[in-house]
């Protein structure tokens, strides 16, 4: 977690405060003046502080992916073929890094941290140009790709949303600053305190052996640990982003209140699930789908999301597990909850979703032997 190292964290906060003060002074002295165009400098400075090679890679990637956007917009023939080809080229470093993890003999040609999020943003730029035909300015695109609060992690911006905020930033007032400082503290407390505590509790439970009560504890701890880890960074990113005048999108919307997995994925890591649903399955966007097609799309979505995190047999199993649950919901018409449903039924469904997702969380937090032992404990009442 390089971004939580003291020096890097202090630099990130200093840059955010600097832009907040600069934006406030600019607004007072020259109304309409935007300093958001200089966010690129902050992004590159932060990357260079972590690793000069990392800064060089991302700068080159921003220029290279922008060239693909310009070529796609200028094309008059074969745009669909170019669109698919350019999406694959944007994703090429991602697939290379995944392949290098499986084949150690492959050379590491660059330092890449958190590239998958930038890949998704670069591909979104291609989608924007392909479907709207509109021009993307180089400076706006570079700031979009290297916006420092979310430069190597989520939440994931889409270009159309970033552009509006970039052109019309809104700095928080005194009340907003107080609210965002509290959110920043909450995010840091989650990442630096609660995650450590829950990880220690998880490690302790792993020593208890194969028992039902141990597995139940692991399910609960895994859910909580994954939520605190991901939502903690989202809190930090949203708070830091607000000081620049650009509101980072929410990534978690009370997932425990979801009574189905369809609802759950609209509340958990929202920007990623929405990105995959919109971009990978855009060909069926707007069409009325029968339950069988919806089930297949749900299965494939979860499989892609799992492989996005990691290329491995375990990731495939995890994707099939979560995708299978989503597919079953669609097949049996359980994607929503009847408004007239009684509270016990509602609470039972929420508990079932939380429990089943807790098993999914174990795929990410436990080693394969530990996972098999924990799953075996489900049958030892």
CSV table of C-alpha atoms in Angstrom, one decimal:
chain,number,residue,atom,x,y,z
A,1,UNK,CA,0.0,0.0,0.0
A,2,UNK,CA,2.5,2.6,-1.2
A,3,UNK,CA,-0.1,5.4,-1.0
A,4,UNK,CA,-0.4,4.9,2.8
A,5,UNK,CA,3.3,5.3,3.4
A,6,UNK,CA,3.8,8.4,5.6
A,7,UNK,CA,5.8,10.4,3.0
A,8,UNK,CA,3.5,9.6,0.1
A,9,UNK,CA,0.3,10.2,2.2
A,10,UNK,CA,1.7,13.6,3.4
A,11,UNK,CA,2.6,14.6,-0.2
A,12,UNK,CA,-0.9,13.6,-1.4
A,13,UNK,CA,-2.6,15.7,1.4
A,14,UNK,CA,-0.2,18.6,0.7
A,15,UNK,CA,-1.1,18.6,-3.0
A,16,UNK,CA,-4.8,18.5,-2.2
A,17,UNK,CA,-4.6,21.4,0.3
A,18,UNK,CA,-2.4,23.4,-2.2
A,19,UNK,CA,-5.0,23.0,-4.9
A,20,UNK,CA,-7.8,23.8,-2.5
A,21,UNK,CA,-6.1,27.1,-1.5
A,22,UNK,CA,-5.1,27.9,-5.1
A,23,UNK,CA,-8.6,27.3,-6.3
A,24,UNK,CA,-10.1,29.5,-3.6
A,25,UNK,CA,-7.7,32.3,-4.3
A,26,UNK,CA,-8.2,32.0,-8.1
A,27,UNK,CA,-12.0,32.2,-7.6
A,28,UNK,CA,-11.7,35.3,-5.5
A,29,UNK,CA,-9.3,37.2,-7.7
A,30,UNK,CA,-10.3,36.0,-11.2
A,31,UNK,CA,-13.8,34.4,-11.2
A,32,UNK,CA,-13.9,31.7,-13.9
A,33,UNK,CA,-10.2,30.9,-13.7
A,34,UNK,CA,-9.7,27.2,-13.4
A,35,UNK,CA,-6.6,25.7,-12.0
A,36,UNK,CA,-7.7,22.1,-12.5
A,37,UNK,CA,-5.5,22.0,-15.7
A,38,UNK,CA,-2.5,21.9,-13.4
A,39,UNK,CA,-3.7,18.7,-11.7
A,40,UNK,CA,-1.5,16.8,-14.2
A,41,UNK,CA,1.6,18.3,-12.6
A,42,UNK,CA,0.5,17.0,-9.2
A,43,UNK,CA,-0.2,13.5,-10.6
A,44,UNK,CA,3.2,13.2,-12.2
A,45,UNK,CA,4.9,14.6,-9.1
A,46,UNK,CA,3.2,12.0,-7.0
A,47,UNK,CA,4.2,9.2,-9.4
A,48,UNK,CA,7.8,10.4,-9.6
A,49,UNK,CA,8.0,10.5,-5.8
A,50,UNK,CA,7.0,6.8,-5.7
A,51,UNK,CA,9.2,5.9,-8.7
A,52,UNK,CA,10.6,7.9,-11.6
A,53,UNK,CA,10.1,4.9,-13.9
A,54,UNK,CA,6.4,4.8,-12.8
A,55,UNK,CA,6.0,8.4,-13.8
A,56,UNK,CA,7.7,7.9,-17.2
A,57,UNK,CA,5.5,4.8,-17.9
A,58,UNK,CA,2.2,6.6,-17.1
A,59,UNK,CA,3.2,9.7,-19.0
A,60,UNK,CA,4.0,7.6,-22.1
A,61,UNK,CA,0.8,5.6,-21.7
A,62,UNK,CA,-1.2,8.8,-21.5
A,63,UNK,CA,0.3,10.1,-24.8
A,64,UNK,CA,0.0,6.7,-26.5
A,65,UNK,CA,-3.6,6.1,-25.5
A,66,UNK,CA,-4.5,9.7,-26.5
A,67,UNK,CA,-3.0,9.0,-30.0
A,68,UNK,CA,-5.3,6.1,-30.4
A,69,UNK,CA,-8.2,8.3,-29.5
A,70,UNK,CA,-7.2,10.9,-32.1
A,71,UNK,CA,-6.8,8.2,-34.7
A,72,UNK,CA,-10.2,6.6,-33.9
A,73,UNK,CA,-11.9,10.0,-34.2
A,74,UNK,CA,-10.2,10.8,-37.5
A,75,UNK,CA,-11.0,7.4,-39.1
A,76,UNK,CA,-13.7,7.4,-41.8
A,77,UNK,CA,-13.7,3.7,-42.6
A,78,UNK,CA,-13.3,0.6,-40.5
A,79,UNK,CA,-14.0,2.4,-37.2
A,80,UNK,CA,-15.5,-0.6,-35.5
A,81,UNK,CA,-12.4,-2.7,-36.2
A,82,UNK,CA,-10.1,0.1,-35.1
A,83,UNK,CA,-12.2,0.6,-32.0
A,84,UNK,CA,-11.8,-3.0,-30.9
A,85,UNK,CA,-8.1,-3.1,-31.9
A,86,UNK,CA,-7.4,0.1,-30.0
A,87,UNK,CA,-9.2,-1.2,-26.9
A,88,UNK,CA,-6.9,-4.2,-27.0
A,89,UNK,CA,-3.9,-2.1,-27.4
A,90,UNK,CA,-4.9,0.0,-24.3
A,91,UNK,CA,-5.2,-3.2,-22.4
A,92,UNK,CA,-2.0,-4.8,-23.7
A,93,UNK,CA,0.2,-3.7,-20.7
A,94,UNK,CA,-2.4,-5.1,-18.3
A,95,UNK,CA,-2.4,-8.5,-20.0
A,96,UNK,CA,1.4,-8.5,-20.2
A,97,UNK,CA,1.7,-7.9,-16.4
A,98,UNK,CA,-0.8,-10.7,-15.7
A,99,UNK,CA,1.1,-13.0,-18.1
A,100,UNK,CA,4.4,-12.0,-16.4
A,101,UNK,CA,3.0,-13.1,-13.1
A,102,UNK,CA,2.3,-16.6,-14.6
A,103,UNK,CA,5.5,-16.8,-16.6
A,104,UNK,CA,8.4,-15.3,-14.5
A,105,UNK,CA,10.8,-15.6,-17.5
A,106,UNK,CA,9.0,-12.6,-19.1
A,107,UNK,CA,11.1,-9.4,-18.6
A,108,UNK,CA,9.6,-6.5,-16.5
A,109,UNK,CA,9.9,-3.7,-19.0
A,110,UNK,CA,8.4,-1.0,-16.7
A,111,UNK,CA,7.3,-0.3,-13.2
A,112,UNK,CA,3.5,-0.6,-13.2
A,113,UNK,CA,1.4,0.0,-10.1
A,114,UNK,CA,-2.4,0.1,-10.2
A,115,UNK,CA,-2.5,0.0,-13.9
A,116,UNK,CA,-5.8,-1.8,-14.3
A,117,UNK,CA,-7.7,1.3,-13.2
A,118,UNK,CA,-5.9,3.5,-15.8
A,119,UNK,CA,-6.6,0.9,-18.4
A,120,UNK,CA,-10.3,1.1,-17.7
A,121,UNK,CA,-10.2,4.9,-18.0
A,122,UNK,CA,-8.3,4.8,-21.2
A,123,UNK,CA,-10.8,2.4,-22.8
A,124,UNK,CA,-13.6,4.6,-21.6
A,125,UNK,CA,-12.0,7.5,-23.5
A,126,UNK,CA,-12.2,5.3,-26.7
A,127,UNK,CA,-15.9,4.5,-25.9
A,128,UNK,CA,-16.6,8.2,-25.5
A,129,UNK,CA,-15.2,9.1,-28.9
A,130,UNK,CA,-16.6,6.1,-30.7
A,131,UNK,CA,-20.2,6.6,-29.5
A,132,UNK,CA,-20.3,10.4,-29.4
A,133,UNK,CA,-17.8,11.5,-32.1
A,134,UNK,CA,-16.8,14.4,-29.8
A,135,UNK,CA,-13.2,15.7,-29.5
A,136,UNK,CA,-11.2,15.1,-26.3
A,137,UNK,CA,-8.6,17.8,-25.6
A,138,UNK,CA,-5.1,16.4,-24.7
A,139,UNK,CA,-4.8,18.3,-21.4
A,140,UNK,CA,-8.2,17.3,-20.3
A,141,UNK,CA,-7.5,13.7,-21.1
A,142,UNK,CA,-4.1,13.7,-19.4
A,143,UNK,CA,-5.7,15.1,-16.2
A,144,UNK,CA,-8.5,12.5,-16.5
A,145,UNK,CA,-6.0,9.7,-16.7
A,146,UNK,CA,-3.6,11.0,-14.0
A,147,UNK,CA,-6.0,12.6,-11.5
A,148,UNK,CA,-3.9,12.1,-8.4
A,149,UNK,CA,-6.5,11.1,-5.8
A,150,UNK,CA,-7.5,8.0,-7.9
A,151,UNK,CA,-4.4,7.6,-10.0
A,152,UNK,CA,-3.8,4.0,-9.2
A,153,UNK,CA,-7.0,2.9,-7.5
A,154,UNK,CA,-10.7,3.4,-7.5
A,155,UNK,CA,-13.3,4.8,-7.5
A,156,UNK,CA,-13.3,4.8,-11.3
A,157,UNK,CA,-14.1,8.0,-13.2
A,158,UNK,CA,-15.8,7.9,-16.6
A,159,UNK,CA,-14.6,10.6,-19.0
A,160,UNK,CA,-18.0,12.2,-19.5
A,161,UNK,CA,-18.4,12.7,-15.7
A,162,UNK,CA,-14.8,13.9,-15.2
A,163,UNK,CA,-15.0,16.4,-18.0
A,164,UNK,CA,-18.0,18.2,-16.5
A,165,UNK,CA,-16.4,18.5,-13.1
A,166,UNK,CA,-13.0,19.4,-14.7
A,167,UNK,CA,-14.6,22.3,-16.6
A,168,UNK,CA,-16.8,23.4,-13.6
A,169,UNK,CA,-15.0,22.5,-10.4
A,170,UNK,CA,-16.8,23.2,-7.2
A,171,UNK,CA,-14.7,23.8,-4.1
A,172,UNK,CA,-16.2,22.8,-0.7
A,173,UNK,CA,-17.4,25.6,1.6
A,174,UNK,CA,-16.4,25.7,5.3
A,175,UNK,CA,-19.1,23.1,6.2
A,176,UNK,CA,-18.0,20.9,3.2
A,177,UNK,CA,-14.3,21.1,4.3
A,178,UNK,CA,-15.3,20.0,7.8
A,179,UNK,CA,-17.3,17.1,6.4
A,180,UNK,CA,-14.5,15.9,4.1
A,181,UNK,CA,-11.8,16.2,6.8
A,182,UNK,CA,-14.0,13.9,8.9
A,183,UNK,CA,-14.3,11.5,6.0
A,184,UNK,CA,-10.6,11.6,5.5
A,185,UNK,CA,-10.0,10.7,9.1
A,186,UNK,CA,-12.6,7.9,8.9
A,187,UNK,CA,-10.9,6.5,5.8
A,188,UNK,CA,-7.5,6.5,7.5
A,189,UNK,CA,-8.9,4.9,10.6
A,190,UNK,CA,-10.4,2.1,8.6
A,191,UNK,CA,-7.2,1.5,6.7
A,192,UNK,CA,-4.6,2.0,9.4
A,193,UNK,CA,-6.5,0.7,12.5
A,194,UNK,CA,-9.6,-1.4,11.8
A,195,UNK,CA,-8.0,-3.3,8.9
A,196,UNK,CA,-5.1,-4.2,11.1
A,197,UNK,CA,-7.3,-5.3,13.9
A,198,UNK,CA,-9.6,-7.4,11.7
A,199,UNK,CA,-6.6,-9.0,9.9
A,200,UNK,CA,-5.2,-10.0,13.3
A,201,UNK,CA,-8.6,-11.5,14.3
A,202,UNK,CA,-8.8,-13.3,10.9
A,203,UNK,CA,-5.3,-14.8,11.4
A,204,UNK,CA,-6.3,-16.0,14.9
A,205,UNK,CA,-9.5,-17.7,13.7
A,206,UNK,CA,-7.5,-19.5,11.1
A,207,UNK,CA,-5.6,-21.3,13.9
A,208,UNK,CA,-8.8,-22.7,15.4
A,209,UNK,CA,-9.1,-25.6,12.9
A,210,UNK,CA,-12.0,-26.8,10.8
A,211,UNK,CA,-15.2,-26.0,12.6
A,212,UNK,CA,-18.5,-24.5,11.7
A,213,UNK,CA,-18.2,-21.7,14.2
A,214,UNK,CA,-14.7,-20.9,12.9
A,215,UNK,CA,-15.9,-20.8,9.3
A,216,UNK,CA,-18.8,-18.5,10.3
A,217,UNK,CA,-16.3,-16.2,12.0
A,218,UNK,CA,-14.1,-16.2,8.9
A,219,UNK,CA,-17.1,-15.3,6.7
A,220,UNK,CA,-18.0,-12.4,8.8
A,221,UNK,CA,-14.4,-11.2,9.3
A,222,UNK,CA,-13.6,-11.5,5.5
A,223,UNK,CA,-16.7,-9.5,4.6
A,224,UNK,CA,-15.8,-6.8,7.1
A,225,UNK,CA,-12.1,-6.8,6.2
A,226,UNK,CA,-12.7,-6.4,2.5
A,227,UNK,CA,-15.3,-3.7,3.0
A,228,UNK,CA,-13.1,-1.7,5.4
A,229,UNK,CA,-10.1,-2.0,3.1
A,230,UNK,CA,-11.9,-0.9,-0.1
A,231,UNK,CA,-14.2,1.7,1.4
A,232,UNK,CA,-11.4,3.1,3.5
A,233,UNK,CA,-9.4,4.0,0.4
A,234,UNK,CA,-12.6,5.3,-1.3
A,235,UNK,CA,-13.2,7.6,1.7
A,236,UNK,CA,-9.6,9.0,1.4
A,237,UNK,CA,-9.9,9.5,-2.4
A,238,UNK,CA,-13.3,11.2,-2.2
A,239,UNK,CA,-12.1,13.5,0.6
A,240,UNK,CA,-8.8,14.4,-1.2
A,241,UNK,CA,-10.6,14.9,-4.5
A,242,UNK,CA,-13.1,17.3,-3.0
A,243,UNK,CA,-10.3,19.7,-2.1
A,244,UNK,CA,-9.4,20.0,-5.8
A,245,UNK,CA,-13.0,20.9,-6.7
A,246,UNK,CA,-13.6,17.5,-8.4
A,247,UNK,CA,-16.1,15.3,-6.7
A,248,UNK,CA,-15.0,11.6,-6.9
A,249,UNK,CA,-17.9,9.3,-7.4
A,250,UNK,CA,-19.2,7.2,-4.5
A,251,UNK,CA,-18.1,3.6,-4.5
A,252,UNK,CA,-20.1,2.0,-1.7
A,253,UNK,CA,-23.8,2.6,-1.0
A,254,UNK,CA,-24.8,0.6,2.1
A,255,UNK,CA,-24.2,-2.9,0.7
A,256,UNK,CA,-25.5,-4.5,3.8
A,257,UNK,CA,-29.0,-3.3,2.9
A,258,UNK,CA,-29.0,-5.3,-0.4
A,259,UNK,CA,-31.5,-8.1,-0.4
A,260,UNK,CA,-30.3,-9.6,-3.7
A,261,UNK,CA,-27.0,-9.8,-5.5
A,262,UNK,CA,-28.4,-7.6,-8.3
A,263,UNK,CA,-28.9,-4.9,-5.7
A,264,UNK,CA,-25.6,-5.7,-4.0
A,265,UNK,CA,-23.5,-5.0,-7.1
A,266,UNK,CA,-25.2,-1.6,-7.4
A,267,UNK,CA,-24.0,-0.8,-3.9
A,268,UNK,CA,-20.5,-2.5,-3.7
A,269,UNK,CA,-17.6,-1.2,-5.7
A,270,UNK,CA,-20.2,0.6,-7.7
A,271,UNK,CA,-17.9,2.3,-10.3
A,272,UNK,CA,-16.2,-1.0,-11.3
A,273,UNK,CA,-19.4,-3.0,-11.7
A,274,UNK,CA,-21.1,-0.2,-13.6
A,275,UNK,CA,-18.0,0.1,-15.8
A,276,UNK,CA,-18.0,-3.5,-16.7
A,277,UNK,CA,-21.7,-3.7,-17.3
A,278,UNK,CA,-21.7,-0.6,-19.5
A,279,UNK,CA,-18.6,-1.2,-21.5
A,280,UNK,CA,-18.3,-4.9,-21.9
A,281,UNK,CA,-22.0,-5.5,-22.5
A,282,UNK,CA,-22.8,-2.3,-24.2
A,283,UNK,CA,-23.9,-4.2,-27.3
A,284,UNK,CA,-27.0,-5.3,-25.3
A,285,UNK,CA,-27.5,-2.0,-23.6
A,286,UNK,CA,-31.1,-0.7,-23.9
A,287,UNK,CA,-32.5,-4.0,-25.2
A,288,UNK,CA,-35.1,-6.0,-23.3
A,289,UNK,CA,-33.5,-9.2,-22.3
A,290,UNK,CA,-35.2,-12.4,-21.2
A,291,UNK,CA,-34.2,-14.1,-18.0
A,292,UNK,CA,-31.9,-16.5,-19.8
A,293,UNK,CA,-29.9,-13.8,-21.5
A,294,UNK,CA,-29.8,-11.8,-18.2
A,295,UNK,CA,-28.5,-14.8,-16.4
A,296,UNK,CA,-25.8,-15.4,-18.9
A,297,UNK,CA,-24.7,-11.7,-18.8
A,298,UNK,CA,-24.6,-11.9,-15.0
A,299,UNK,CA,-22.4,-15.0,-15.1
A,300,UNK,CA,-20.0,-13.4,-17.6
A,301,UNK,CA,-19.9,-10.1,-15.8
A,302,UNK,CA,-18.8,-11.8,-12.5
A,303,UNK,CA,-16.3,-13.9,-14.4
A,304,UNK,CA,-14.7,-10.9,-16.0
A,305,UNK,CA,-14.7,-9.0,-12.8
A,306,UNK,CA,-12.9,-11.8,-11.0
A,307,UNK,CA,-10.3,-12.2,-13.8
A,308,UNK,CA,-9.8,-8.4,-13.8
A,309,UNK,CA,-8.5,-8.8,-10.2
A,310,UNK,CA,-6.3,-11.9,-11.0
A,311,UNK,CA,-5.5,-14.4,-13.7
A,312,UNK,CA,-5.7,-17.8,-11.9
A,313,UNK,CA,-7.8,-20.9,-11.5
A,314,UNK,CA,-9.0,-19.6,-8.2
A,315,UNK,CA,-10.2,-16.4,-9.9
A,316,UNK,CA,-12.1,-18.5,-12.4
A,317,UNK,CA,-13.8,-20.5,-9.6
A,318,UNK,CA,-14.6,-17.3,-7.8
A,319,UNK,CA,-16.1,-15.7,-10.9
A,320,UNK,CA,-18.2,-18.8,-11.6
A,321,UNK,CA,-19.4,-18.9,-7.9
A,322,UNK,CA,-20.5,-15.2,-7.9
A,323,UNK,CA,-21.7,-15.4,-11.5
A,324,UNK,CA,-23.7,-18.5,-10.7
A,325,UNK,CA,-25.5,-16.8,-7.8
A,326,UNK,CA,-26.3,-13.8,-10.0
A,327,UNK,CA,-27.5,-16.1,-12.8
A,328,UNK,CA,-29.8,-18.0,-10.5
A,329,UNK,CA,-31.4,-14.8,-9.2
A,330,UNK,CA,-32.2,-13.9,-12.8
A,331,UNK,CA,-33.5,-17.3,-13.7
A,332,UNK,CA,-35.9,-17.4,-10.7
A,333,UNK,CA,-36.9,-13.8,-10.7
A,334,UNK,CA,-35.2,-12.9,-7.4
A,335,UNK,CA,-33.4,-9.8,-8.5
A,336,UNK,CA,-35.7,-7.5,-6.6
A,337,UNK,CA,-37.7,-7.7,-3.4
A,338,UNK,CA,-41.5,-7.2,-3.3
A,339,UNK,CA,-42.3,-4.0,-1.5
A,340,UNK,CA,-45.0,-5.9,0.5
A,341,UNK,CA,-42.4,-8.4,1.7
A,342,UNK,CA,-42.4,-8.8,5.5
A,343,UNK,CA,-39.5,-7.5,7.5
A,344,UNK,CA,-38.3,-11.0,8.6
A,345,UNK,CA,-38.2,-12.1,4.9
A,346,UNK,CA,-36.3,-8.9,4.0
A,347,UNK,CA,-33.8,-9.4,6.8
A,348,UNK,CA,-33.3,-13.1,6.0
A,349,UNK,CA,-32.5,-12.2,2.4
A,350,UNK,CA,-30.0,-9.5,3.4
A,351,UNK,CA,-28.3,-12.0,5.8
A,352,UNK,CA,-28.1,-14.6,3.0
A,353,UNK,CA,-26.6,-12.1,0.6
A,354,UNK,CA,-24.0,-11.0,3.2
A,355,UNK,CA,-23.1,-14.5,4.1
A,356,UNK,CA,-22.7,-15.7,0.5
A,357,UNK,CA,-20.6,-12.6,-0.3
A,358,UNK,CA,-18.5,-13.2,2.8
A,359,UNK,CA,-17.6,-16.6,1.3
A,360,UNK,CA,-16.6,-14.7,-1.9
A,361,UNK,CA,-14.4,-12.4,0.2
A,362,UNK,CA,-12.5,-15.4,1.5
A,363,UNK,CA,-11.4,-16.1,-2.1
A,364,UNK,CA,-9.5,-12.8,-2.0
A,365,UNK,CA,-8.1,-13.0,1.6
A,366,UNK,CA,-7.2,-16.6,2.2
A,367,UNK,CA,-4.6,-18.9,0.6
A,368,UNK,CA,-6.1,-21.9,-1.4
A,369,UNK,CA,-5.4,-24.4,1.4
A,370,UNK,CA,-6.9,-22.1,4.0
A,371,UNK,CA,-9.9,-21.5,1.8
A,372,UNK,CA,-10.5,-25.2,1.4
A,373,UNK,CA,-10.2,-25.8,5.1
A,374,UNK,CA,-12.7,-23.0,5.8
A,375,UNK,CA,-15.2,-24.2,3.3
A,376,UNK,CA,-14.9,-27.7,4.8
A,377,UNK,CA,-15.9,-26.3,8.1
A,378,UNK,CA,-19.4,-25.4,6.7
A,379,UNK,CA,-20.3,-29.1,7.0
A,380,UNK,CA,-19.0,-29.6,10.6
A,381,UNK,CA,-21.9,-28.4,12.7
